[in-house]
mmCIF file with all atom_site columns, C-alpha atoms in Angstrom:
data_model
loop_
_atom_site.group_PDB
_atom_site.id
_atom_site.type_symbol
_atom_site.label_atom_id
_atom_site.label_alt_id
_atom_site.label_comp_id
_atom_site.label_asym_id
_atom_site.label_entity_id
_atom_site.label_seq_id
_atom_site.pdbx_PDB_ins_code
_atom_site.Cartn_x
_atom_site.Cartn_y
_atom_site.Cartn_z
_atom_site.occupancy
_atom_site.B_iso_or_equiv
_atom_site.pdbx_formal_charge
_atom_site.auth_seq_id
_atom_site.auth_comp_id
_atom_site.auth_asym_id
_atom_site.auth_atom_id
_atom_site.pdbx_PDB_model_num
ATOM 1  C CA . UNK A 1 1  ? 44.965 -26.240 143.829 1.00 0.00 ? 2  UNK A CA 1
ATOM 2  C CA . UNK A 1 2  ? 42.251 -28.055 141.911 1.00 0.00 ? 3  UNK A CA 1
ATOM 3  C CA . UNK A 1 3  ? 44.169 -30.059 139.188 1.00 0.00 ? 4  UNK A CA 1
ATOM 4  C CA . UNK A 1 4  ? 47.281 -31.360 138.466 1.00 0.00 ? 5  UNK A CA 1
ATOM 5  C CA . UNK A 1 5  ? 49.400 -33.722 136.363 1.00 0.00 ? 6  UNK A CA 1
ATOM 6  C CA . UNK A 1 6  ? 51.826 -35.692 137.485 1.00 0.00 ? 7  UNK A CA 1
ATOM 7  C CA . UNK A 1 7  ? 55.674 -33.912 135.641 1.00 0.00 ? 8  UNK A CA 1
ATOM 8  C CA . UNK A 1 8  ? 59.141 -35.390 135.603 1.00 0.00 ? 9  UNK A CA 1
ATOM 9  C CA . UNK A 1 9  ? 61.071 -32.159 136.392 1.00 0.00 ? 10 UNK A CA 1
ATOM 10 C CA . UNK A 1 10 ? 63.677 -32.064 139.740 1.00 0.00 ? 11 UNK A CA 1
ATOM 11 C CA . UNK A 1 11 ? 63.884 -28.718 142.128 1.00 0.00 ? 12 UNK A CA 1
ATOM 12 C CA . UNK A 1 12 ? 63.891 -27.687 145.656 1.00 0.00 ? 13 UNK A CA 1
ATOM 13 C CA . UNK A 1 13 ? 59.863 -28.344 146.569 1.00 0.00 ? 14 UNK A CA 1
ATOM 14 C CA . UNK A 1 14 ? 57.770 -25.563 146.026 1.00 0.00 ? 15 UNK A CA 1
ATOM 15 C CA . UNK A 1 15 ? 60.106 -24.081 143.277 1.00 0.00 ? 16 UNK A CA 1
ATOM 16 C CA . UNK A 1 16 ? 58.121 -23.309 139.941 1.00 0.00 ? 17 UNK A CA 1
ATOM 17 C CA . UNK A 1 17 ? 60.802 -25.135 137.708 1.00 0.00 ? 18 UNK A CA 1
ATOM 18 C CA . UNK A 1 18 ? 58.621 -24.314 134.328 1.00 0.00 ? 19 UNK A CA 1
ATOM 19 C CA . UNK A 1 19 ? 55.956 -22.221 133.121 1.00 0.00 ? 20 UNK A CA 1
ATOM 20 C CA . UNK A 1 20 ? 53.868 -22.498 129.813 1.00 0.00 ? 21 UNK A CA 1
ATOM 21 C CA . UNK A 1 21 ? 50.702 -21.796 128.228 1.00 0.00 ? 22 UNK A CA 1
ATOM 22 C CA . UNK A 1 22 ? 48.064 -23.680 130.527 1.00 0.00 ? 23 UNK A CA 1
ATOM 23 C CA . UNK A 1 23 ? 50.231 -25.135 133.001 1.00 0.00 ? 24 UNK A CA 1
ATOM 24 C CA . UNK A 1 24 ? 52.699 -23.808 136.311 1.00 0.00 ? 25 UNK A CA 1
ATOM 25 C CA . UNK A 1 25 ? 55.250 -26.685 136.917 1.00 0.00 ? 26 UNK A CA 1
ATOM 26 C CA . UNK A 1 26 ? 56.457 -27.067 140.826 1.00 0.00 ? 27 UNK A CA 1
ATOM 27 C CA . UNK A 1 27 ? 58.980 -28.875 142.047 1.00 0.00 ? 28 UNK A CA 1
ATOM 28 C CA . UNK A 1 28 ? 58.419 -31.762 145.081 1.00 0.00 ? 29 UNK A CA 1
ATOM 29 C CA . UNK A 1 29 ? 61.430 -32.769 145.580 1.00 0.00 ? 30 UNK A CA 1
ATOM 30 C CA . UNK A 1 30 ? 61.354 -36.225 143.420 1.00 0.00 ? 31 UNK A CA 1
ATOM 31 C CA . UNK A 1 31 ? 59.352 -35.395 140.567 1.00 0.00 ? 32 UNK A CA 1
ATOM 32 C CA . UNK A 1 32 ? 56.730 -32.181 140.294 1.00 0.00 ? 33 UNK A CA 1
ATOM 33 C CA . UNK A 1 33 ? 53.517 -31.193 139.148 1.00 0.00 ? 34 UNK A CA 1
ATOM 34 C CA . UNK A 1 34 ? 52.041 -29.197 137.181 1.00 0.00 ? 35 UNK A CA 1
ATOM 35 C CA . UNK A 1 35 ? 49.446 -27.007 138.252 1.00 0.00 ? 36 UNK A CA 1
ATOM 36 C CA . UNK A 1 36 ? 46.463 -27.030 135.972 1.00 0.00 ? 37 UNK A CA 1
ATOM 37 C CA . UNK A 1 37 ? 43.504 -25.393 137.535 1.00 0.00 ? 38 UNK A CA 1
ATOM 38 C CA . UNK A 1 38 ? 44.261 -22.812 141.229 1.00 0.00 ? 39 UNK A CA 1
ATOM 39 C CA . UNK A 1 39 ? 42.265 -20.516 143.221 1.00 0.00 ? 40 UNK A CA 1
ATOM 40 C CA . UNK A 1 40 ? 43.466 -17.735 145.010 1.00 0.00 ? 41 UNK A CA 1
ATOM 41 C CA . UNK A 1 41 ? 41.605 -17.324 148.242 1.00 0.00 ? 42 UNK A CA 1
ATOM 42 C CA . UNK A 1 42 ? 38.590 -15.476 148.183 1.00 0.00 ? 43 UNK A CA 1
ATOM 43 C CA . UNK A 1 43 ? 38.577 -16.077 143.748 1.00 0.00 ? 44 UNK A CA 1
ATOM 44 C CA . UNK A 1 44 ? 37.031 -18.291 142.115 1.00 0.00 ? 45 UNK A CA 1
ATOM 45 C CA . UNK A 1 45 ? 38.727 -21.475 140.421 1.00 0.00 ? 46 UNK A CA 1
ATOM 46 C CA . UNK A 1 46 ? 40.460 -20.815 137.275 1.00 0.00 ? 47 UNK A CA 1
ATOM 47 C CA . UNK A 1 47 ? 42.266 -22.371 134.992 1.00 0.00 ? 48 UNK A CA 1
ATOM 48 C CA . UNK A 1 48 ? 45.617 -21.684 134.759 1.00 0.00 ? 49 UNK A CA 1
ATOM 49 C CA . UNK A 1 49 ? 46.038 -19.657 131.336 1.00 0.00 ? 50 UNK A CA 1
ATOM 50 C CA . UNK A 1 50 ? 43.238 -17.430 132.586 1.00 0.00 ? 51 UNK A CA 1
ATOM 51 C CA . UNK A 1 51 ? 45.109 -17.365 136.348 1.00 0.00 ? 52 UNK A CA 1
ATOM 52 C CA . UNK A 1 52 ? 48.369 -16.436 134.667 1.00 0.00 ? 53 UNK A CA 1
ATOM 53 C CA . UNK A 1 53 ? 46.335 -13.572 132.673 1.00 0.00 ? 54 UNK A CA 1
ATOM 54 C CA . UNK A 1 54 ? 46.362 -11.842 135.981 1.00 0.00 ? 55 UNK A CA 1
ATOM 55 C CA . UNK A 1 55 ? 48.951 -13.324 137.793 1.00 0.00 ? 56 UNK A CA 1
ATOM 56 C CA . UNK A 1 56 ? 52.483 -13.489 136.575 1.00 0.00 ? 57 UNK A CA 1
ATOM 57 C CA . UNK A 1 57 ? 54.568 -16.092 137.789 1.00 0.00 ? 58 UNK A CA 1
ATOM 58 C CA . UNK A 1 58 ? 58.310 -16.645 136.872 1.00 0.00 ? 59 UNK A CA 1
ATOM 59 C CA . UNK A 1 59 ? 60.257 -19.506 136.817 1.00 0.00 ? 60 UNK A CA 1
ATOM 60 C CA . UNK A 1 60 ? 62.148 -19.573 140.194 1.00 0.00 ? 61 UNK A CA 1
ATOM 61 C CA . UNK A 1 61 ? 60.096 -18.159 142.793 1.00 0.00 ? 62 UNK A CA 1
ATOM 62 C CA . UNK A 1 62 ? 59.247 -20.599 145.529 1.00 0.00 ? 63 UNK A CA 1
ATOM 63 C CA . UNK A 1 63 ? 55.678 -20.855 146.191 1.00 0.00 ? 64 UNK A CA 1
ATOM 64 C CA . UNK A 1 64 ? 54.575 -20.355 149.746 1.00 0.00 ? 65 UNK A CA 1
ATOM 65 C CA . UNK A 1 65 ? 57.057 -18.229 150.450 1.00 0.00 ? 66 UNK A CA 1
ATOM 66 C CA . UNK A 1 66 ? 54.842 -14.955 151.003 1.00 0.00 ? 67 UNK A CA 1
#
C-alpha cells in the first residue's frame, strides 16, 4: 500500500466495505481507509483505477485472507 485517505466507514478489519472508481475502502475496525495507490508483489505501483483494471475486487472479501 502506497496511499491512503483516511474514510469513516465501520467493518470487521481487513473487509473491503466499498469500492469505486479510484479508490478500495477497508475496514479497521474504528474507521477505514481507502486505498489509493497498491502494488502487488513483484508489480509495479499503481494507482488504483488502473489496479482494479486488472484486478477485480468485490465488496466483502477480506483482504489477507489468501
Amino acid at each position: 500500500i502506497f496511499s491512503v485517505e483516511i474514510g469513516q466507514g465501520e467493518g470487521n478489519p481487513g473487509e473491503v466495505i466499498d469500492v469505486g472508481k479510484d479508490f478500495i475502502e477497508v475496514a479497521c475496525g474504528k474507521d477505514s481507509i481507502r486505498l489509493k495507490k497498491v502494488q502487488i508483489e513483484g508489480k509495479k505501483v499503481l494507482n488504483v483505477e488502473e489496479f482494479l483494471r486488472g484486478t477485480p475486487v468485490e465488496k466483502g472479501i477480506v483482504l489477507g485472507n489468501g
